[in-house]
PDB file of C-alpha atoms in Angstrom:
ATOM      1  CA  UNK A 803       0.000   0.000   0.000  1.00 79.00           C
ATOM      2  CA  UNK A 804       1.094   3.638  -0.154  1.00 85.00           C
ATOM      3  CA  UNK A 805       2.979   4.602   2.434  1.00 90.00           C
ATOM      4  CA  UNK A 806       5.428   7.790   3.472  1.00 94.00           C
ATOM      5  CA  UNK A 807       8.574   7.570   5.811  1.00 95.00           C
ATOM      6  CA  UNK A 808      10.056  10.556   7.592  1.00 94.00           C
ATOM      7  CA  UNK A 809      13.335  10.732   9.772  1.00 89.00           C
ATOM      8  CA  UNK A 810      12.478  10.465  13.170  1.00 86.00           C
ATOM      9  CA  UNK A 811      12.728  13.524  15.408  1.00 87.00           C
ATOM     10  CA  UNK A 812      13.236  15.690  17.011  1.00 94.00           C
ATOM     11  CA  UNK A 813      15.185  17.755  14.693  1.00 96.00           C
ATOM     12  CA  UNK A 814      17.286  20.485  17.510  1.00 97.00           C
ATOM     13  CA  UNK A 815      18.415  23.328  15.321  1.00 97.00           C
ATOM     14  CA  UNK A 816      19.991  27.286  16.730  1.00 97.00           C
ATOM     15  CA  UNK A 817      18.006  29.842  14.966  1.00 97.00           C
ATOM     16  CA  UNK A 818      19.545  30.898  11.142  1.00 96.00           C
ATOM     17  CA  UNK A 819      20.749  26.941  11.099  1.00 97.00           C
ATOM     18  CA  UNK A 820      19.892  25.110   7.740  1.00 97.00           C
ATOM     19  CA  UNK A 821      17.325  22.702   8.179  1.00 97.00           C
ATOM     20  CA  UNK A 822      16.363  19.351   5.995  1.00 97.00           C
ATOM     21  CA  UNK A 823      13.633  16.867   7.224  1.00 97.00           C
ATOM     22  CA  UNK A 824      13.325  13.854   4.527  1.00 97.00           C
ATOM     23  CA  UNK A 825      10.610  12.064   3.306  1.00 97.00           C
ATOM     24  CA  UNK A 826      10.477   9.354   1.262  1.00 97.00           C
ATOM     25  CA  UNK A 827       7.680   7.795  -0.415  1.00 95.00           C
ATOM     26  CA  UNK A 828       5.786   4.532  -1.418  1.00 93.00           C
ATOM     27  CA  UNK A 829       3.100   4.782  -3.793  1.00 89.00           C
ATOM     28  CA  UNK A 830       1.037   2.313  -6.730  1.00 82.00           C
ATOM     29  CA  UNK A 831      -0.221   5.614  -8.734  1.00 77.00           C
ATOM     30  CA  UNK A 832       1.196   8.718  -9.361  1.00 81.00           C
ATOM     31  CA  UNK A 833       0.970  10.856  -6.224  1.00 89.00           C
ATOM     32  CA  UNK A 834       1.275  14.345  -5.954  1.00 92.00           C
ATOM     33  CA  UNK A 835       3.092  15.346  -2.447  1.00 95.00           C
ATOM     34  CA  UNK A 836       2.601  17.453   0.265  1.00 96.00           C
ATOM     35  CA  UNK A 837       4.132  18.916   3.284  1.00 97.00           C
ATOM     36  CA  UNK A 838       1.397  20.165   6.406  1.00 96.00           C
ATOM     37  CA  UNK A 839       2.916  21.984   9.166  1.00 96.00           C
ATOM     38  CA  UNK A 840       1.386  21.331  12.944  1.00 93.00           C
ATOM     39  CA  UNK A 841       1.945  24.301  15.702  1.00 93.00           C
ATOM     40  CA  UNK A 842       1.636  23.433  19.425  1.00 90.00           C
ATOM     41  CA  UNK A 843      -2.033  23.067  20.072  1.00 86.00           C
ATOM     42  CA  UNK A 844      -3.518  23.795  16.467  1.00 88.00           C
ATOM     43  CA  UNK A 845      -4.437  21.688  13.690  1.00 90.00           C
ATOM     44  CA  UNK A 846      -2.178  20.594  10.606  1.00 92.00           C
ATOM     45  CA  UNK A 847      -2.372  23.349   8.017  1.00 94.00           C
ATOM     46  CA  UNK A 848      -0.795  22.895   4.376  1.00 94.00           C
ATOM     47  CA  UNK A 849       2.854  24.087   4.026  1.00 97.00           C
ATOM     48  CA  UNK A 850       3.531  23.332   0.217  1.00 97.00           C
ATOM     49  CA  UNK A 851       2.751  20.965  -2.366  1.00 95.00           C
ATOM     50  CA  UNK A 852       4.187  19.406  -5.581  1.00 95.00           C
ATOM     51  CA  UNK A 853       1.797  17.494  -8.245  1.00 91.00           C
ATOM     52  CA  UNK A 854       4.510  16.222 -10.381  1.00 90.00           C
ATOM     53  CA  UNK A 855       8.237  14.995 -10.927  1.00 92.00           C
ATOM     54  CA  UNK A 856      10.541  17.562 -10.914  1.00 95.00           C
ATOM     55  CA  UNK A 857       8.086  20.112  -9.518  1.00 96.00           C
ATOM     56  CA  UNK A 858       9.403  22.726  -6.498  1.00 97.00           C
ATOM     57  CA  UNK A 859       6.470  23.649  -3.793  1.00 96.00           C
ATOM     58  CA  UNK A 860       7.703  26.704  -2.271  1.00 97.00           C
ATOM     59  CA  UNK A 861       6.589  28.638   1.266  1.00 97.00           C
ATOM     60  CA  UNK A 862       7.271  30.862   3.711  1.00 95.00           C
ATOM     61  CA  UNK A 863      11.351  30.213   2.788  1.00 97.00           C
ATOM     62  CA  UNK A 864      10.515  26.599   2.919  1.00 98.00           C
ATOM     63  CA  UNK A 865      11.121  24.085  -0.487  1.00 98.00           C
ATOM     64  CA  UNK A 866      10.466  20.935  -1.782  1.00 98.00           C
ATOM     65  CA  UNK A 867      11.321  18.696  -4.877  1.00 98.00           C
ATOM     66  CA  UNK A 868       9.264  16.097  -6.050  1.00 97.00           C
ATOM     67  CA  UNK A 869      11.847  13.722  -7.482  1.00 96.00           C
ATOM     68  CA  UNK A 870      10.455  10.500  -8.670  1.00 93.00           C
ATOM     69  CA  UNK A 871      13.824   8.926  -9.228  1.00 93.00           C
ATOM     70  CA  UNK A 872      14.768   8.572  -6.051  1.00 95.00           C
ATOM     71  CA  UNK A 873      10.854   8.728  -4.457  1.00 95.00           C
ATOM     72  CA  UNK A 874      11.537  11.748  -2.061  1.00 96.00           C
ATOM     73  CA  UNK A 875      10.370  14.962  -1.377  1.00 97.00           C
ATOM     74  CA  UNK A 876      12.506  16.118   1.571  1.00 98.00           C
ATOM     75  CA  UNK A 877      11.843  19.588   2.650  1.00 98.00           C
ATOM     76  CA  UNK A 878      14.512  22.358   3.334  1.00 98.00           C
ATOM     77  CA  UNK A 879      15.120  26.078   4.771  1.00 98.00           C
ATOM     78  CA  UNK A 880      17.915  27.698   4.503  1.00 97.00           C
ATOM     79  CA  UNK A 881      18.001  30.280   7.544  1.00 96.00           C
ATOM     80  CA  UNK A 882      15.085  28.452  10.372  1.00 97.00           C
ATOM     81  CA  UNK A 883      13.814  30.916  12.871  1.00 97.00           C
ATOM     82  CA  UNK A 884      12.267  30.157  16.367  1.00 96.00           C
ATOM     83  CA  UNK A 885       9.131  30.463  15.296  1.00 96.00           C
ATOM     84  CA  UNK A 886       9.647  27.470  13.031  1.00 97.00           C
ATOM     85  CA  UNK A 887       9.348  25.082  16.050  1.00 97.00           C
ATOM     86  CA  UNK A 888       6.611  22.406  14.836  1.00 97.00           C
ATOM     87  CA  UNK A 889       5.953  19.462  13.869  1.00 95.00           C
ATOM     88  CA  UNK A 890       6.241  19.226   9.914  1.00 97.00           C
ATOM     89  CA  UNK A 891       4.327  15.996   8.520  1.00 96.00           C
ATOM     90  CA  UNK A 892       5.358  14.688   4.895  1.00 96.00           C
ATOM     91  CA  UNK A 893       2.153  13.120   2.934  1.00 95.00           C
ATOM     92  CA  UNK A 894       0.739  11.713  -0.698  1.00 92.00           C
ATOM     93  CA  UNK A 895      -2.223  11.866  -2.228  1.00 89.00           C
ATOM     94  CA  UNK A 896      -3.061   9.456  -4.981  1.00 76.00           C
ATOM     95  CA  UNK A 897      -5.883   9.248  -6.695  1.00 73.00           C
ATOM     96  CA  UNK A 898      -8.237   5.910  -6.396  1.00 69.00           C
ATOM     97  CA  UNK A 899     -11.646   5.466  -8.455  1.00 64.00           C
ATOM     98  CA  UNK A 900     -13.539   7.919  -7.090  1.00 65.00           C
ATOM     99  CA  UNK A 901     -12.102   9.177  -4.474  1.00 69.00           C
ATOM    100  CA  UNK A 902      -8.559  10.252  -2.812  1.00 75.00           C
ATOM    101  CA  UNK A 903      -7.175  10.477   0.428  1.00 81.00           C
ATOM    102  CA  UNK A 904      -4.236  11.576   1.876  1.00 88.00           C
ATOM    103  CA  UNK A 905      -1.331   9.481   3.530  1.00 89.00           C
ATOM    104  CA  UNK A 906       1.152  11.153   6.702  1.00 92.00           C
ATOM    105  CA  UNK A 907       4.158  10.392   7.439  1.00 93.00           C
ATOM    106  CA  UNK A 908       4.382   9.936  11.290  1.00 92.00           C
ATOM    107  CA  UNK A 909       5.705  13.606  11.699  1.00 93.00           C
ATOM    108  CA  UNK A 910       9.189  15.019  12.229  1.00 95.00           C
ATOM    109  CA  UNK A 911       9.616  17.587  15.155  1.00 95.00           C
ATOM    110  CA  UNK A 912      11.323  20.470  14.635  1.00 97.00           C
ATOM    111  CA  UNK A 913      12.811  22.742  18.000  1.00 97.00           C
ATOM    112  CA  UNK A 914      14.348  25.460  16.901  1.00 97.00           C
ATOM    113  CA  UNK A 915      16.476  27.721  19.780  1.00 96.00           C
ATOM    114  CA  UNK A 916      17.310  31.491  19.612  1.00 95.00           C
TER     115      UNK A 916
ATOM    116  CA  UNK B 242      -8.200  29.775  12.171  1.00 82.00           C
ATOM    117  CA  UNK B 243      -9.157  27.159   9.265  1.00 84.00           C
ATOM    118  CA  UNK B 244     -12.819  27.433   9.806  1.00 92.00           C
ATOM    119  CA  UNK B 245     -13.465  23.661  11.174  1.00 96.00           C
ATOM    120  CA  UNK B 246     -14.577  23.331  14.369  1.00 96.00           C
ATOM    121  CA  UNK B 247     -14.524  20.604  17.063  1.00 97.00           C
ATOM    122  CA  UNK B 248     -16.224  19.745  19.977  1.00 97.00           C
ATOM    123  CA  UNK B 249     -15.192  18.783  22.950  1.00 97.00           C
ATOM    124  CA  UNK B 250     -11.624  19.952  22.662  1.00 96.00           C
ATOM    125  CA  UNK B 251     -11.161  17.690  26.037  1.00 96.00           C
ATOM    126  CA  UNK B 252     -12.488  14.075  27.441  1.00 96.00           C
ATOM    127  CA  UNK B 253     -11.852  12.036  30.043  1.00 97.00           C
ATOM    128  CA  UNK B 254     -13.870   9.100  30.548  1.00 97.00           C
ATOM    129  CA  UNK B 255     -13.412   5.089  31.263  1.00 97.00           C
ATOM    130  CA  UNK B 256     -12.692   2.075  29.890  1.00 97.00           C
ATOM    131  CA  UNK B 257     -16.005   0.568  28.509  1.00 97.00           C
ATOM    132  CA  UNK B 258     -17.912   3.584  27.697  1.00 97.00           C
ATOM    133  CA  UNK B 259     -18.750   5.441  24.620  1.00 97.00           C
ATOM    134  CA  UNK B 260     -18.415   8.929  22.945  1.00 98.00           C
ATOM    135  CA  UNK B 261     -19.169  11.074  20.611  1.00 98.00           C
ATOM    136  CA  UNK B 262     -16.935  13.379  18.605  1.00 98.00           C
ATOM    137  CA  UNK B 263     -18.556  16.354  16.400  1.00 98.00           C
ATOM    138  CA  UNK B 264     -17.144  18.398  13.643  1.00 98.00           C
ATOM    139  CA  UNK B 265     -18.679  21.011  11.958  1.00 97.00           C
ATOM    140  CA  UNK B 266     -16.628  21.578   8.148  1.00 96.00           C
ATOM    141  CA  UNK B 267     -15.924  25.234   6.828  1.00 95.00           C
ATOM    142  CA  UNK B 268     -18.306  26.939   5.412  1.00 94.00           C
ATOM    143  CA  UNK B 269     -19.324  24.910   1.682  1.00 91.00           C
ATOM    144  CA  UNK B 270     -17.245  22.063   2.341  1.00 93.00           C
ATOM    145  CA  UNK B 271     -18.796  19.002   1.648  1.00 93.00           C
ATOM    146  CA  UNK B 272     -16.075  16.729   2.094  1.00 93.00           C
ATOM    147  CA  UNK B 273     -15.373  15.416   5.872  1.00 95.00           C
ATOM    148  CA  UNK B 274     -11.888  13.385   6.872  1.00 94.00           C
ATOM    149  CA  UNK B 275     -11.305  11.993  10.755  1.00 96.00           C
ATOM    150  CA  UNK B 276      -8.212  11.445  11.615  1.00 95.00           C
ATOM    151  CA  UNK B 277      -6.184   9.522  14.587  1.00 96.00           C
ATOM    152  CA  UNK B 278      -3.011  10.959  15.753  1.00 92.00           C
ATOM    153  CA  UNK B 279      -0.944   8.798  18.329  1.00 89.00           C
ATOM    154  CA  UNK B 280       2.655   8.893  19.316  1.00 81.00           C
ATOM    155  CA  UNK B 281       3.235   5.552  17.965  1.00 81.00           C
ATOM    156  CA  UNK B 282       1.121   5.486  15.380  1.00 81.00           C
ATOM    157  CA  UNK B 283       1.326   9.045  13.285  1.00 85.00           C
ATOM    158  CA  UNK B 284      -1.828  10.398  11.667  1.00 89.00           C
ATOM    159  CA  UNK B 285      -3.769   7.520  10.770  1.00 92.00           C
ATOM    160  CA  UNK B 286      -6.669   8.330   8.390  1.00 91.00           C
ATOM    161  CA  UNK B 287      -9.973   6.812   9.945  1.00 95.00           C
ATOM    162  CA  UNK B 288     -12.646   7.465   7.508  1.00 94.00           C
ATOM    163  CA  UNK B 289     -14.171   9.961   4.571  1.00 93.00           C
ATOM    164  CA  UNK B 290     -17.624  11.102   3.652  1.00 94.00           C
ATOM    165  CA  UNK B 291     -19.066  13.304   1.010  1.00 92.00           C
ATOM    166  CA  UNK B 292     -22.234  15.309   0.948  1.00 93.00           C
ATOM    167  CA  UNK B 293     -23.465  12.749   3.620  1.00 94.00           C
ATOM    168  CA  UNK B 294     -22.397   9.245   1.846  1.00 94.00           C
ATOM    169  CA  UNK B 295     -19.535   7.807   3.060  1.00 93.00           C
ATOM    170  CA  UNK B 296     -16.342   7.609   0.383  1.00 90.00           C
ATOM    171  CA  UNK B 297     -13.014   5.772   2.103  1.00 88.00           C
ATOM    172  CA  UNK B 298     -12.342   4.254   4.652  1.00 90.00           C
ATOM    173  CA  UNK B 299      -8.702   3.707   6.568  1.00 89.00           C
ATOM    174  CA  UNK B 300      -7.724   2.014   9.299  1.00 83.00           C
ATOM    175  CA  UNK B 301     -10.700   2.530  11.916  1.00 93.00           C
ATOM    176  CA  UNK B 302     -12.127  -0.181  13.846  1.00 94.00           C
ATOM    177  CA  UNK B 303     -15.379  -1.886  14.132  1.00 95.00           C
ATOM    178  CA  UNK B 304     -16.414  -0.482  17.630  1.00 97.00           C
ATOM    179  CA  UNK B 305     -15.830   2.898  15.737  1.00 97.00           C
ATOM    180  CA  UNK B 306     -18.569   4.558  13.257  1.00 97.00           C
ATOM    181  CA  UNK B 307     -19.518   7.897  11.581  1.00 97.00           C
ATOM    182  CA  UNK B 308     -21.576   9.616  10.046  1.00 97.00           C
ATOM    183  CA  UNK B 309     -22.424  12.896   8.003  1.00 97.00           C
ATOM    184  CA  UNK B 310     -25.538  14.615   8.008  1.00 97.00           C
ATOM    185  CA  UNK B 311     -27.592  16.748   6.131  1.00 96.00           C
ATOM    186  CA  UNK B 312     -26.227  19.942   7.370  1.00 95.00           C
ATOM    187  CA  UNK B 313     -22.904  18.239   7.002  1.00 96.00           C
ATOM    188  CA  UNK B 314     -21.418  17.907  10.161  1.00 97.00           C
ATOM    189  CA  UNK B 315     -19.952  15.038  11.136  1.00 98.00           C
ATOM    190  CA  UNK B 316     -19.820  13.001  14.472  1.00 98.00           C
ATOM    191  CA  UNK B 317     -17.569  10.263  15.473  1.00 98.00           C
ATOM    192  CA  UNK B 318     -19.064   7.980  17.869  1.00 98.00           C
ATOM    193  CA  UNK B 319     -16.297   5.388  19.815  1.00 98.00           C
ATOM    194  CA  UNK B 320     -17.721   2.758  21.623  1.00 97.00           C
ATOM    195  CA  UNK B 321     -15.936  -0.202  24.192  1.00 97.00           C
ATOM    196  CA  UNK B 322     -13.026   2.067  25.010  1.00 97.00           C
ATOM    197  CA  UNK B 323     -10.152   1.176  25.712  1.00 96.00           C
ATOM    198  CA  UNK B 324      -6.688   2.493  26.992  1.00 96.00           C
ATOM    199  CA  UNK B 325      -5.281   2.128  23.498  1.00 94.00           C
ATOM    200  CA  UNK B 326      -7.991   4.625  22.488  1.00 96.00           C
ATOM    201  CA  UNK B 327      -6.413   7.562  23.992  1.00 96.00           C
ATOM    202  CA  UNK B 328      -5.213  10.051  21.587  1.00 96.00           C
ATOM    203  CA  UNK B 329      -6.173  13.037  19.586  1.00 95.00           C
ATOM    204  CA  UNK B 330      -8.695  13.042  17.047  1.00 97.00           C
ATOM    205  CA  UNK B 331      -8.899  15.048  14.432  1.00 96.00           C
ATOM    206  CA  UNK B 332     -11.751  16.359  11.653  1.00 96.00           C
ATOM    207  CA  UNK B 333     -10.443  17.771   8.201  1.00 95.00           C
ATOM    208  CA  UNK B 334     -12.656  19.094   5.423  1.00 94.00           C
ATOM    209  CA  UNK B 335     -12.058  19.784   1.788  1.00 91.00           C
ATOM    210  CA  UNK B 336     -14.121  21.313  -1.134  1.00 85.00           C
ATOM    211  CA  UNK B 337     -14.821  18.446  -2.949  1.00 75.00           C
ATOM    212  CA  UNK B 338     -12.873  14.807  -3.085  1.00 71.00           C
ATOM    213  CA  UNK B 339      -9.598  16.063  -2.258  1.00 66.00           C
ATOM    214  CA  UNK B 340      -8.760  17.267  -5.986  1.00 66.00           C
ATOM    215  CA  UNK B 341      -6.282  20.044  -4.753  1.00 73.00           C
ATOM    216  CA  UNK B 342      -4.784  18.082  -2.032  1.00 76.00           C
ATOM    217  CA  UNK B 343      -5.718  20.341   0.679  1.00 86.00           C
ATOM    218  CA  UNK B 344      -7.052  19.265   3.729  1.00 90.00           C
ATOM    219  CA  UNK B 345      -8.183  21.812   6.501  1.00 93.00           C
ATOM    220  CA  UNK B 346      -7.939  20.688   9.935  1.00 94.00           C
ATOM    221  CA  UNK B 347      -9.849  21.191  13.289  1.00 95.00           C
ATOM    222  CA  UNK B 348      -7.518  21.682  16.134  1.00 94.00           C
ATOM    223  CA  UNK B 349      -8.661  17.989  17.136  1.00 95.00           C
ATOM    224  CA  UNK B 350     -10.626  16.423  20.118  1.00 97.00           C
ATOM    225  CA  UNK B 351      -8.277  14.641  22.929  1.00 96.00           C
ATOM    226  CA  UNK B 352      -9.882  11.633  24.506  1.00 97.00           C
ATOM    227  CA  UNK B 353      -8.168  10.461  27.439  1.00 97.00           C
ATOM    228  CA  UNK B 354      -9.349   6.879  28.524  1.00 97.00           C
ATOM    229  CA  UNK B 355      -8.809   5.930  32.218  1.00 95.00           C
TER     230      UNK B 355
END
């Protein structure tokens, strides 16, 4: 079945450090990818998103490549801040016959000091 | 705020007993997602349903059961509790059947089970 693997946390990082979380993926179809973000005490909100290989999401200074050769989509920052501290989930969506859901990753948490 | 609501935000109750979860979807969603998050387990998706029918369902078990109504909010009722149980629950809701990939998420229900 489809599946997603993140590294395990937590991530420890001083603020302005460069950050990478990876995510690798296991899918039948052809998923598009996704990266939700979780702040203490709030619900999982979308970060970015790619639909297809070789596409970058891009937010808030955070990236991600979909690259189907080596079925990742690890997500990177170059300069984290304090206020980055959550807990980043990777996921797929693929497409059944009628319907899709979406697949996590078991989350990777991110503490980021000043 | 993403505009899904969940009630109660807190429970406490005992092995045994039963409960009921309710989400209300943002405004002109029609789509409805729960989701189980546990330490050990990650954000496991539970079940979907669409304009009141239900669409996909993951990994939830038999004493578990949903529905959706006709003014689309959705309750999760969780019978014979046990310990394992505990954990936070969550309600997403999308547009339609997930074609952008975007889910929006409550900031979950924690059930505690003594």
């Amino acid at each position: 079945g489809d599946s997603v693997t993140q590294m395990e946390g937590p991530v420890t990082l001083s603020e302005e450090a460069f950050l990478t979380i990876n995510c690798t993926y296991t899918a039948t179809g052809y998923p598009s990818l996704f990266w939700y973000v979780q702040y203490p005490g709030e619900g999982l909100q979308l970060l970015l998103k790619a639909t297809k290989a070789d596409d970058k999401g891009s937010n808030k200074g955070f990236e991600a490549t979909y690259r189907k050769e080596t079925t990742s989509f690890h997500l990177e920052k170059g300069s984290v801040q304090v206020s980055d501290s959550a807990v980043y989930f990777c996921a797929l969506r693929v497409l059944n016959s009628g319907y899709s859901t979406l697949t996590f990753g078991k989350g990777t948490m991110l503490l980021v000091s000043p | 705020d993403s505009g899904v609501t969940q009630t109660p935000k807190h429970l406490i109750t005992a092995t045994g007993q039963r409960v009921t979860l309710r989400c209300s979807p943002r405004s002109g969603d029609l789509s409805v997602y729960w989701y189980q998050q546990s330490l050990d387990q990650g954000l496991q998706f539970l079940i979907q349903y669409y304009n009141g029918e239900e669409r996909a369902k993951g990994n939830i078990l038999e004493r578990f059961s949903a529905q959706q109504f006709p003014d689309l909010h959705s309750e999760l009722n969780l019978s014979s509790l046990e310990l394992g149980d505990s954990a936070l629950y969550f309600c997403a809701s999308s547009s339609g059947l997930l074609n952008t990939g975007e889910l929006f998420f409550g900031e979950g229900s924690r059930l505690t089970v003594l």
